[in-house]
């Protein structure tokens, strides 16, 4: 895997056209690859409804969110996705924060780009499995009206605490920090993002399209 250097620069708000900086990013990414342990986990669930909200039958998790109801309208399956880069990345970012702040910031940005790329890979894998279904955009705990407290149930009931080494603290934040959880819906009907796109943090920047899962 190669890292998208333009995305790293975007995270850093770096706008200069400097080829030397591209080399710096590549060197930092090479160091990251030597210490990171990217891991992925996915549980695909049939769904039912409990008190008007989607319930993931395989996990027993109720997604108490009107935004989820709108976004996942008529979905009959929901994938729960979990990825992490591992704890060593966190340690290295913290180390460089003390001895080389610039490198710490670059590594932090690069790790954000990388963990999203790992999530994209996992999404592509589950979409291949669901060939012929239409997929939604991903939706994570803490987005919209989906309370971040569901994070703890996601990590524990998918076994990601045991198999991926992810822990959730009392504020429902994950360790390792470079970890992501998300839900992805699948339906036989083309998905419409509806009102949720109006409040999404990615509004104006989103690259997601309504499409079949195999696309």
JSON list of N, CA, C and O in Angstrom, two decimals, residues 45-99:
[
{"chain": "A", "resi": 45, "resn": "UNK", "atom": "N", "xyz": [-24.59, -8.53, 9.85]},
{"chain": "A", "resi": 45, "resn": "UNK", "atom": "CA", "xyz": [-25.78, -8.91, 10.60]},
{"chain": "A", "resi": 45, "resn": "UNK", "atom": "C", "xyz": [-27.06, -8.76, 9.79]},
{"chain": "A", "resi": 45, "resn": "UNK", "atom": "O", "xyz": [-27.20, -7.80, 9.02]},
{"chain": "A", "resi": 46, "resn": "UNK", "atom": "N", "xyz": [-27.97, -9.72, 9.97]},
{"chain": "A", "resi": 46, "resn": "UNK", "atom": "CA", "xyz": [-29.36, -9.48, 9.59]},
{"chain": "A", "resi": 46, "resn": "UNK", "atom": "C", "xyz": [-29.92, -8.45, 10.55]},
{"chain": "A", "resi": 46, "resn": "UNK", "atom": "O", "xyz": [-29.38, -8.26, 11.66]},
{"chain": "A", "resi": 47, "resn": "UNK", "atom": "N", "xyz": [-30.99, -7.77, 10.14]},
{"chain": "A", "resi": 47, "resn": "UNK", "atom": "CA", "xyz": [-31.53, -6.71, 11.00]},
{"chain": "A", "resi": 47, "resn": "UNK", "atom": "C", "xyz": [-33.01, -6.94, 11.30]},
{"chain": "A", "resi": 47, "resn": "UNK", "atom": "O", "xyz": [-33.73, -7.57, 10.54]},
{"chain": "A", "resi": 48, "resn": "UNK", "atom": "N", "xyz": [-33.39, -6.43, 12.45]},
{"chain": "A", "resi": 48, "resn": "UNK", "atom": "CA", "xyz": [-34.80, -6.37, 12.83]},
{"chain": "A", "resi": 48, "resn": "UNK", "atom": "C", "xyz": [-35.01, -5.00, 13.47]},
{"chain": "A", "resi": 48, "resn": "UNK", "atom": "O", "xyz": [-34.11, -4.15, 13.44]},
{"chain": "A", "resi": 49, "resn": "UNK", "atom": "N", "xyz": [-36.19, -4.77, 14.02]},
{"chain": "A", "resi": 49, "resn": "UNK", "atom": "CA", "xyz": [-36.45, -3.47, 14.65]},
{"chain": "A", "resi": 49, "resn": "UNK", "atom": "C", "xyz": [-36.86, -3.66, 16.10]},
{"chain": "A", "resi": 49, "resn": "UNK", "atom": "O", "xyz": [-37.58, -4.60, 16.44]},
{"chain": "A", "resi": 50, "resn": "UNK", "atom": "N", "xyz": [-36.35, -2.78, 16.95]},
{"chain": "A", "resi": 50, "resn": "UNK", "atom": "CA", "xyz": [-36.71, -2.78, 18.36]},
{"chain": "A", "resi": 50, "resn": "UNK", "atom": "C", "xyz": [-37.02, -1.34, 18.77]},
{"chain": "A", "resi": 50, "resn": "UNK", "atom": "O", "xyz": [-36.16, -0.47, 18.67]},
{"chain": "A", "resi": 51, "resn": "UNK", "atom": "N", "xyz": [-38.25, -1.11, 19.19]},
{"chain": "A", "resi": 51, "resn": "UNK", "atom": "CA", "xyz": [-38.70, 0.23, 19.57]},
{"chain": "A", "resi": 51, "resn": "UNK", "atom": "C", "xyz": [-38.47, 1.25, 18.45]},
{"chain": "A", "resi": 51, "resn": "UNK", "atom": "O", "xyz": [-38.13, 2.42, 18.70]},
{"chain": "A", "resi": 52, "resn": "UNK", "atom": "N", "xyz": [-38.62, 0.79, 17.20]},
{"chain": "A", "resi": 52, "resn": "UNK", "atom": "CA", "xyz": [-38.52, 1.69, 16.05]},
{"chain": "A", "resi": 52, "resn": "UNK", "atom": "C", "xyz": [-37.12, 1.93, 15.53]},
{"chain": "A", "resi": 52, "resn": "UNK", "atom": "O", "xyz": [-36.93, 2.73, 14.60]},
{"chain": "A", "resi": 53, "resn": "UNK", "atom": "N", "xyz": [-36.13, 1.22, 16.08]},
{"chain": "A", "resi": 53, "resn": "UNK", "atom": "CA", "xyz": [-34.75, 1.40, 15.63]},
{"chain": "A", "resi": 53, "resn": "UNK", "atom": "C", "xyz": [-34.17, 0.08, 15.13]},
{"chain": "A", "resi": 53, "resn": "UNK", "atom": "O", "xyz": [-34.58, -1.01, 15.55]},
{"chain": "A", "resi": 54, "resn": "UNK", "atom": "N", "xyz": [-33.17, 0.21, 14.24]},
{"chain": "A", "resi": 54, "resn": "UNK", "atom": "CA", "xyz": [-32.50, -0.98, 13.71]},
{"chain": "A", "resi": 54, "resn": "UNK", "atom": "C", "xyz": [-31.79, -1.73, 14.83]},
{"chain": "A", "resi": 54, "resn": "UNK", "atom": "O", "xyz": [-31.11, -1.14, 15.68]},
{"chain": "A", "resi": 55, "resn": "UNK", "atom": "N", "xyz": [-31.93, -3.06, 14.80]},
{"chain": "A", "resi": 55, "resn": "UNK", "atom": "CA", "xyz": [-31.21, -3.93, 15.72]},
{"chain": "A", "resi": 55, "resn": "UNK", "atom": "C", "xyz": [-30.33, -4.88, 14.91]},
{"chain": "A", "resi": 55, "resn": "UNK", "atom": "O", "xyz": [-30.79, -5.49, 13.94]},
{"chain": "A", "resi": 56, "resn": "UNK", "atom": "N", "xyz": [-29.07, -4.98, 15.28]},
{"chain": "A", "resi": 56, "resn": "UNK", "atom": "CA", "xyz": [-28.15, -5.90, 14.64]},
{"chain": "A", "resi": 56, "resn": "UNK", "atom": "C", "xyz": [-28.33, -7.26, 15.29]},
{"chain": "A", "resi": 56, "resn": "UNK", "atom": "O", "xyz": [-27.88, -7.49, 16.42]},
{"chain": "A", "resi": 57, "resn": "UNK", "atom": "N", "xyz": [-28.99, -8.18, 14.59]},
{"chain": "A", "resi": 57, "resn": "UNK", "atom": "CA", "xyz": [-29.38, -9.45, 15.21]},
{"chain": "A", "resi": 57, "resn": "UNK", "atom": "C", "xyz": [-28.19, -10.27, 15.69]},
{"chain": "A", "resi": 57, "resn": "UNK", "atom": "O", "xyz": [-28.25, -10.91, 16.73]},
{"chain": "A", "resi": 58, "resn": "UNK", "atom": "N", "xyz": [-27.10, -10.26, 14.93]},
{"chain": "A", "resi": 58, "resn": "UNK", "atom": "CA", "xyz": [-25.94, -11.06, 15.30]},
{"chain": "A", "resi": 58, "resn": "UNK", "atom": "C", "xyz": [-25.23, -10.54, 16.54]},
{"chain": "A", "resi": 58, "resn": "UNK", "atom": "O", "xyz": [-24.54, -11.30, 17.23]},
{"chain": "A", "resi": 59, "resn": "UNK", "atom": "N", "xyz": [-25.37, -9.25, 16.83]},
{"chain": "A", "resi": 59, "resn": "UNK", "atom": "CA", "xyz": [-24.64, -8.63, 17.92]},
{"chain": "A", "resi": 59, "resn": "UNK", "atom": "C", "xyz": [-25.54, -8.17, 19.06]},
{"chain": "A", "resi": 59, "resn": "UNK", "atom": "O", "xyz": [-25.04, -7.87, 20.16]},
{"chain": "A", "resi": 60, "resn": "UNK", "atom": "N", "xyz": [-26.83, -8.09, 18.82]},
{"chain": "A", "resi": 60, "resn": "UNK", "atom": "CA", "xyz": [-27.75, -7.63, 19.85]},
{"chain": "A", "resi": 60, "resn": "UNK", "atom": "C", "xyz": [-27.62, -6.15, 20.15]},
{"chain": "A", "resi": 60, "resn": "UNK", "atom": "O", "xyz": [-27.98, -5.69, 21.23]},
{"chain": "A", "resi": 61, "resn": "UNK", "atom": "N", "xyz": [-27.11, -5.38, 19.20]},
{"chain": "A", "resi": 61, "resn": "UNK", "atom": "CA", "xyz": [-26.94, -3.93, 19.37]},
{"chain": "A", "resi": 61, "resn": "UNK", "atom": "C", "xyz": [-28.09, -3.20, 18.69]},
{"chain": "A", "resi": 61, "resn": "UNK", "atom": "O", "xyz": [-28.39, -3.46, 17.52]},
{"chain": "A", "resi": 62, "resn": "UNK", "atom": "N", "xyz": [-28.72, -2.30, 19.43]},
{"chain": "A", "resi": 62, "resn": "UNK", "atom": "CA", "xyz": [-29.78, -1.45, 18.87]},
{"chain": "A", "resi": 62, "resn": "UNK", "atom": "C", "xyz": [-29.18, -0.09, 18.53]},
{"chain": "A", "resi": 62, "resn": "UNK", "atom": "O", "xyz": [-28.55, 0.55, 19.38]},
{"chain": "A", "resi": 63, "resn": "UNK", "atom": "N", "xyz": [-29.34, 0.34, 17.28]},
{"chain": "A", "resi": 63, "resn": "UNK", "atom": "CA", "xyz": [-28.80, 1.61, 16.82]},
{"chain": "A", "resi": 63, "resn": "UNK", "atom": "C", "xyz": [-29.88, 2.68, 17.00]},
{"chain": "A", "resi": 63, "resn": "UNK", "atom": "O", "xyz": [-30.68, 2.94, 16.11]},
{"chain": "A", "resi": 64, "resn": "UNK", "atom": "N", "xyz": [-29.87, 3.30, 18.18]},
{"chain": "A", "resi": 64, "resn": "UNK", "atom": "CA", "xyz": [-30.90, 4.29, 18.53]},
{"chain": "A", "resi": 64, "resn": "UNK", "atom": "C", "xyz": [-30.59, 5.62, 17.87]},
{"chain": "A", "resi": 64, "resn": "UNK", "atom": "O", "xyz": [-30.02, 6.52, 18.47]},
{"chain": "A", "resi": 65, "resn": "UNK", "atom": "N", "xyz": [-30.95, 5.72, 16.61]},
{"chain": "A", "resi": 65, "resn": "UNK", "atom": "CA", "xyz": [-30.60, 6.89, 15.81]},
{"chain": "A", "resi": 65, "resn": "UNK", "atom": "C", "xyz": [-31.61, 7.09, 14.70]},
{"chain": "A", "resi": 65, "resn": "UNK", "atom": "O", "xyz": [-31.81, 6.20, 13.86]},
{"chain": "A", "resi": 66, "resn": "UNK", "atom": "N", "xyz": [-32.23, 8.27, 14.67]},
{"chain": "A", "resi": 66, "resn": "UNK", "atom": "CA", "xyz": [-33.11, 8.60, 13.55]},
{"chain": "A", "resi": 66, "resn": "UNK", "atom": "C", "xyz": [-32.31, 8.81, 12.27]},
{"chain": "A", "resi": 66, "resn": "UNK", "atom": "O", "xyz": [-32.80, 8.56, 11.17]},
{"chain": "A", "resi": 67, "resn": "UNK", "atom": "N", "xyz": [-31.07, 9.29, 12.41]},
{"chain": "A", "resi": 67, "resn": "UNK", "atom": "CA", "xyz": [-30.21, 9.45, 11.24]},
{"chain": "A", "resi": 67, "resn": "UNK", "atom": "C", "xyz": [-29.92, 8.10, 10.59]},
{"chain": "A", "resi": 67, "resn": "UNK", "atom": "O", "xyz": [-29.93, 7.97, 9.36]},
{"chain": "A", "resi": 68, "resn": "UNK", "atom": "N", "xyz": [-29.64, 7.09, 11.41]},
{"chain": "A", "resi": 68, "resn": "UNK", "atom": "CA", "xyz": [-29.43, 5.73, 10.90]},
{"chain": "A", "resi": 68, "resn": "UNK", "atom": "C", "xyz": [-30.70, 5.25, 10.20]},
{"chain": "A", "resi": 68, "resn": "UNK", "atom": "O", "xyz": [-30.64, 4.64, 9.11]},
{"chain": "A", "resi": 69, "resn": "UNK", "atom": "N", "xyz": [-31.86, 5.49, 10.80]},
{"chain": "A", "resi": 69, "resn": "UNK", "atom": "CA", "xyz": [-33.11, 5.06, 10.18]},
{"chain": "A", "resi": 69, "resn": "UNK", "atom": "C", "xyz": [-33.28, 5.65, 8.79]},
{"chain": "A", "resi": 69, "resn": "UNK", "atom": "O", "xyz": [-33.74, 4.99, 7.85]},
{"chain": "A", "resi": 70, "resn": "UNK", "atom": "N", "xyz": [-32.90, 6.94, 8.63]},
{"chain": "A", "resi": 70, "resn": "UNK", "atom": "CA", "xyz": [-33.00, 7.59, 7.33]},
{"chain": "A", "resi": 70, "resn": "UNK", "atom": "C", "xyz": [-31.97, 7.05, 6.35]},
{"chain": "A", "resi": 70, "resn": "UNK", "atom": "O", "xyz": [-32.28, 6.74, 5.20]},
{"chain": "A", "resi": 71, "resn": "UNK", "atom": "N", "xyz": [-30.73, 6.97, 6.82]},
{"chain": "A", "resi": 71, "resn": "UNK", "atom": "CA", "xyz": [-29.63, 6.57, 5.94]},
{"chain": "A", "resi": 71, "resn": "UNK", "atom": "C", "xyz": [-29.74, 5.12, 5.50]},
{"chain": "A", "resi": 71, "resn": "UNK", "atom": "O", "xyz": [-29.47, 4.78, 4.35]},
{"chain": "A", "resi": 72, "resn": "UNK", "atom": "N", "xyz": [-30.16, 4.25, 6.43]},
{"chain": "A", "resi": 72, "resn": "UNK", "atom": "CA", "xyz": [-30.21, 2.81, 6.14]},
{"chain": "A", "resi": 72, "resn": "UNK", "atom": "C", "xyz": [-31.62, 2.36, 5.76]},
{"chain": "A", "resi": 72, "resn": "UNK", "atom": "O", "xyz": [-31.96, 1.20, 5.94]},
{"chain": "A", "resi": 73, "resn": "UNK", "atom": "N", "xyz": [-32.41, 3.26, 5.23]},
{"chain": "A", "resi": 73, "resn": "UNK", "atom": "CA", "xyz": [-33.80, 2.97, 4.88]},
{"chain": "A", "resi": 73, "resn": "UNK", "atom": "C", "xyz": [-33.90, 1.74, 3.97]},
{"chain": "A", "resi": 73, "resn": "UNK", "atom": "O", "xyz": [-33.23, 1.68, 2.93]},
{"chain": "A", "resi": 74, "resn": "UNK", "atom": "N", "xyz": [-34.69, 0.75, 4.41]},
{"chain": "A", "resi": 74, "resn": "UNK", "atom": "CA", "xyz": [-34.95, -0.49, 3.67]},
{"chain": "A", "resi": 74, "resn": "UNK", "atom": "C", "xyz": [-33.73, -1.39, 3.57]},
{"chain": "A", "resi": 74, "resn": "UNK", "atom": "O", "xyz": [-33.70, -2.32, 2.76]},
{"chain": "A", "resi": 75, "resn": "UNK", "atom": "N", "xyz": [-32.71, -1.16, 4.39]},
{"chain": "A", "resi": 75, "resn": "UNK", "atom": "CA", "xyz": [-31.57, -2.08, 4.42]},
{"chain": "A", "resi": 75, "resn": "UNK", "atom": "C", "xyz": [-31.96, -3.35, 5.18]},
{"chain": "A", "resi": 75, "resn": "UNK", "atom": "O", "xyz": [-32.62, -3.29, 6.22]},
{"chain": "A", "resi": 76, "resn": "UNK", "atom": "N", "xyz": [-31.54, -4.50, 4.65]},
{"chain": "A", "resi": 76, "resn": "UNK", "atom": "CA", "xyz": [-31.85, -5.76, 5.33]},
{"chain": "A", "resi": 76, "resn": "UNK", "atom": "C", "xyz": [-30.61, -6.38, 5.96]},
{"chain": "A", "resi": 76, "resn": "UNK", "atom": "O", "xyz": [-30.71, -7.38, 6.68]},
{"chain": "A", "resi": 77, "resn": "UNK", "atom": "N", "xyz": [-29.44, -5.79, 5.71]},
{"chain": "A", "resi": 77, "resn": "UNK", "atom": "CA", "xyz": [-28.21, -6.24, 6.34]},
{"chain": "A", "resi": 77, "resn": "UNK", "atom": "C", "xyz": [-27.35, -5.01, 6.68]},
{"chain": "A", "resi": 77, "resn": "UNK", "atom": "O", "xyz": [-27.34, -4.04, 5.92]},
{"chain": "A", "resi": 78, "resn": "UNK", "atom": "N", "xyz": [-26.66, -5.10, 7.80]},
{"chain": "A", "resi": 78, "resn": "UNK", "atom": "CA", "xyz": [-25.74, -4.04, 8.22]},
{"chain": "A", "resi": 78, "resn": "UNK", "atom": "C", "xyz": [-24.42, -4.68, 8.63]},
{"chain": "A", "resi": 78, "resn": "UNK", "atom": "O", "xyz": [-24.41, -5.62, 9.44]},
{"chain": "A", "resi": 79, "resn": "UNK", "atom": "N", "xyz": [-23.35, -4.17, 8.07]},
{"chain": "A", "resi": 79, "resn": "UNK", "atom": "CA", "xyz": [-22.01, -4.64, 8.45]},
{"chain": "A", "resi": 79, "resn": "UNK", "atom": "C", "xyz": [-21.44, -3.71, 9.52]},
{"chain": "A", "resi": 79, "resn": "UNK", "atom": "O", "xyz": [-21.55, -2.49, 9.42]},
{"chain": "A", "resi": 80, "resn": "UNK", "atom": "N", "xyz": [-20.87, -4.31, 10.55]},
{"chain": "A", "resi": 80, "resn": "UNK", "atom": "CA", "xyz": [-20.16, -3.56, 11.58]},
{"chain": "A", "resi": 80, "resn": "UNK", "atom": "C", "xyz": [-18.67, -3.72, 11.32]},
{"chain": "A", "resi": 80, "resn": "UNK", "atom": "O", "xyz": [-18.14, -4.83, 11.34]},
{"chain": "A", "resi": 81, "resn": "UNK", "atom": "N", "xyz": [-18.01, -2.61, 11.04]},
{"chain": "A", "resi": 81, "resn": "UNK", "atom": "CA", "xyz": [-16.61, -2.61, 10.62]},
{"chain": "A", "resi": 81, "resn": "UNK", "atom": "C", "xyz": [-15.73, -2.02, 11.71]},
{"chain": "A", "resi": 81, "resn": "UNK", "atom": "O", "xyz": [-16.06, -0.98, 12.29]},
{"chain": "A", "resi": 82, "resn": "UNK", "atom": "N", "xyz": [-14.60, -2.67, 11.97]},
{"chain": "A", "resi": 82, "resn": "UNK", "atom": "CA", "xyz": [-13.65, -2.18, 12.97]},
{"chain": "A", "resi": 82, "resn": "UNK", "atom": "C", "xyz": [-12.24, -2.35, 12.43]},
{"chain": "A", "resi": 82, "resn": "UNK", "atom": "O", "xyz": [-11.88, -3.42, 11.94]},
{"chain": "A", "resi": 83, "resn": "UNK", "atom": "N", "xyz": [-11.45, -1.27, 12.50]},
{"chain": "A", "resi": 83, "resn": "UNK", "atom": "CA", "xyz": [-10.05, -1.35, 12.06]},
{"chain": "A", "resi": 83, "resn": "UNK", "atom": "C", "xyz": [-9.16, -0.61, 13.05]},
{"chain": "A", "resi": 83, "resn": "UNK", "atom": "O", "xyz": [-9.61, 0.30, 13.76]},
{"chain": "A", "resi": 84, "resn": "UNK", "atom": "N", "xyz": [-7.89, -0.99, 13.10]},
{"chain": "A", "resi": 84, "resn": "UNK", "atom": "CA", "xyz": [-6.92, -0.31, 13.95]},
{"chain": "A", "resi": 84, "resn": "UNK", "atom": "C", "xyz": [-5.53, -0.44, 13.35]},
{"chain": "A", "resi": 84, "resn": "UNK", "atom": "O", "xyz": [-5.26, -1.39, 12.60]},
{"chain": "A", "resi": 85, "resn": "UNK", "atom": "N", "xyz": [-4.66, 0.51, 13.67]},
{"chain": "A", "resi": 85, "resn": "UNK", "atom": "CA", "xyz": [-3.25, 0.43, 13.26]},
{"chain": "A", "resi": 85, "resn": "UNK", "atom": "C", "xyz": [-2.38, -0.14, 14.37]},
{"chain": "A", "resi": 85, "resn": "UNK", "atom": "O", "xyz": [-1.19, -0.38, 14.16]},
{"chain": "A", "resi": 86, "resn": "UNK", "atom": "N", "xyz": [-2.93, -0.31, 15.55]},
{"chain": "A", "resi": 86, "resn": "UNK", "atom": "CA", "xyz": [-2.16, -0.86, 16.66]},
{"chain": "A", "resi": 86, "resn": "UNK", "atom": "C", "xyz": [-1.56, 0.22, 17.56]},
{"chain": "A", "resi": 86, "resn": "UNK", "atom": "O", "xyz": [-1.47, 1.39, 17.20]},
{"chain": "A", "resi": 87, "resn": "UNK", "atom": "N", "xyz": [-1.13, -0.21, 18.73]},
{"chain": "A", "resi": 87, "resn": "UNK", "atom": "CA", "xyz": [-0.69, 0.71, 19.78]},
{"chain": "A", "resi": 87, "resn": "UNK", "atom": "C", "xyz": [0.67, 1.35, 19.51]},
{"chain": "A", "resi": 87, "resn": "UNK", "atom": "O", "xyz": [0.95, 2.45, 19.99]},
{"chain": "A", "resi": 88, "resn": "UNK", "atom": "N", "xyz": [1.53, 0.68, 18.75]},
{"chain": "A", "resi": 88, "resn": "UNK", "atom": "CA", "xyz": [2.87, 1.21, 18.54]},
{"chain": "A", "resi": 88, "resn": "UNK", "atom": "C", "xyz": [2.87, 2.56, 17.81]},
{"chain": "A", "resi": 88, "resn": "UNK", "atom": "O", "xyz": [3.75, 3.39, 18.03]},
{"chain": "A", "resi": 89, "resn": "UNK", "atom": "N", "xyz": [1.90, 2.77, 16.95]},
{"chain": "A", "resi": 89, "resn": "UNK", "atom": "CA", "xyz": [1.79, 4.05, 16.25]},
{"chain": "A", "resi": 89, "resn": "UNK", "atom": "C", "xyz": [1.52, 5.17, 17.27]},
{"chain": "A", "resi": 89, "resn": "UNK", "atom": "O", "xyz": [2.11, 6.25, 17.21]},
{"chain": "A", "resi": 90, "resn": "UNK", "atom": "N", "xyz": [0.61, 4.91, 18.20]},
{"chain": "A", "resi": 90, "resn": "UNK", "atom": "CA", "xyz": [0.32, 5.91, 19.24]},
{"chain": "A", "resi": 90, "resn": "UNK", "atom": "C", "xyz": [1.59, 6.26, 20.02]},
{"chain": "A", "resi": 90, "resn": "UNK", "atom": "O", "xyz": [1.86, 7.43, 20.30]},
{"chain": "A", "resi": 91, "resn": "UNK", "atom": "N", "xyz": [2.33, 5.23, 20.39]},
{"chain": "A", "resi": 91, "resn": "UNK", "atom": "CA", "xyz": [3.55, 5.44, 21.18]},
{"chain": "A", "resi": 91, "resn": "UNK", "atom": "C", "xyz": [4.58, 6.26, 20.40]},
{"chain": "A", "resi": 91, "resn": "UNK", "atom": "O", "xyz": [5.23, 7.15, 20.96]},
{"chain": "A", "resi": 92, "resn": "UNK", "atom": "N", "xyz": [4.71, 5.98, 19.12]},
{"chain": "A", "resi": 92, "resn": "UNK", "atom": "CA", "xyz": [5.71, 6.69, 18.31]},
{"chain": "A", "resi": 92, "resn": "UNK", "atom": "C", "xyz": [5.31, 8.16, 18.11]},
{"chain": "A", "resi": 92, "resn": "UNK", "atom": "O", "xyz": [6.17, 9.04, 18.14]},
{"chain": "A", "resi": 93, "resn": "UNK", "atom": "N", "xyz": [4.03, 8.41, 17.89]},
{"chain": "A", "resi": 93, "resn": "UNK", "atom": "CA", "xyz": [3.56, 9.80, 17.75]},
{"chain": "A", "resi": 93, "resn": "UNK", "atom": "C", "xyz": [3.83, 10.56, 19.04]},
{"chain": "A", "resi": 93, "resn": "UNK", "atom": "O", "xyz": [4.29, 11.71, 19.02]},
{"chain": "A", "resi": 94, "resn": "UNK", "atom": "N", "xyz": [3.55, 9.93, 20.18]},
{"chain": "A", "resi": 94, "resn": "UNK", "atom": "CA", "xyz": [3.79, 10.57, 21.48]},
{"chain": "A", "resi": 94, "resn": "UNK", "atom": "C", "xyz": [5.28, 10.81, 21.70]},
{"chain": "A", "resi": 94, "resn": "UNK", "atom": "O", "xyz": [5.68, 11.86, 22.24]},
{"chain": "A", "resi": 95, "resn": "UNK", "atom": "N", "xyz": [6.12, 9.87, 21.28]},
{"chain": "A", "resi": 95, "resn": "UNK", "atom": "CA", "xyz": [7.57, 10.03, 21.42]},
{"chain": "A", "resi": 95, "resn": "UNK", "atom": "C", "xyz": [8.07, 11.22, 20.61]},
{"chain": "A", "resi": 95, "resn": "UNK", "atom": "O", "xyz": [8.80, 12.08, 21.12]},
{"chain": "A", "resi": 96, "resn": "UNK", "atom": "N", "xyz": [7.66, 11.30, 19.35]},
{"chain": "A", "resi": 96, "resn": "UNK", "atom": "CA", "xyz": [8.12, 12.40, 18.50]},
{"chain": "A", "resi": 96, "resn": "UNK", "atom": "C", "xyz": [7.55, 13.74, 18.95]},
{"chain": "A", "resi": 96, "resn": "UNK", "atom": "O", "xyz": [8.15, 14.79, 18.69]},
{"chain": "A", "resi": 97, "resn": "UNK", "atom": "N", "xyz": [6.42, 13.73, 19.64]},
{"chain": "A", "resi": 97, "resn": "UNK", "atom": "CA", "xyz": [5.87, 14.99, 20.17]},
{"chain": "A", "resi": 97, "resn": "UNK", "atom": "C", "xyz": [6.83, 15.63, 21.17]},
{"chain": "A", "resi": 97, "resn": "UNK", "atom": "O", "xyz": [6.82, 16.85, 21.36]},
{"chain": "A", "resi": 98, "resn": "UNK", "atom": "N", "xyz": [7.70, 14.81, 21.77]},
{"chain": "A", "resi": 98, "resn": "UNK", "atom": "CA", "xyz": [8.67, 15.31, 22.75]},
{"chain": "A", "resi": 98, "resn": "UNK", "atom": "C", "xyz": [10.00, 15.69, 22.11]},
{"chain": "A", "resi": 98, "resn": "UNK", "atom": "O", "xyz": [10.69, 16.58, 22.63]},
{"chain": "A", "resi": 99, "resn": "UNK", "atom": "N", "xyz": [10.37, 15.03, 21.01]},
{"chain": "A", "resi": 99, "resn": "UNK", "atom": "CA", "xyz": [11.71, 15.24, 20.45]},
{"chain": "A", "resi": 99, "resn": "UNK", "atom": "C", "xyz": [11.71, 15.86, 19.06]},
{"chain": "A", "resi": 99, "resn": "UNK", "atom": "O", "xyz": [12.72, 16.42, 18.62]}
]
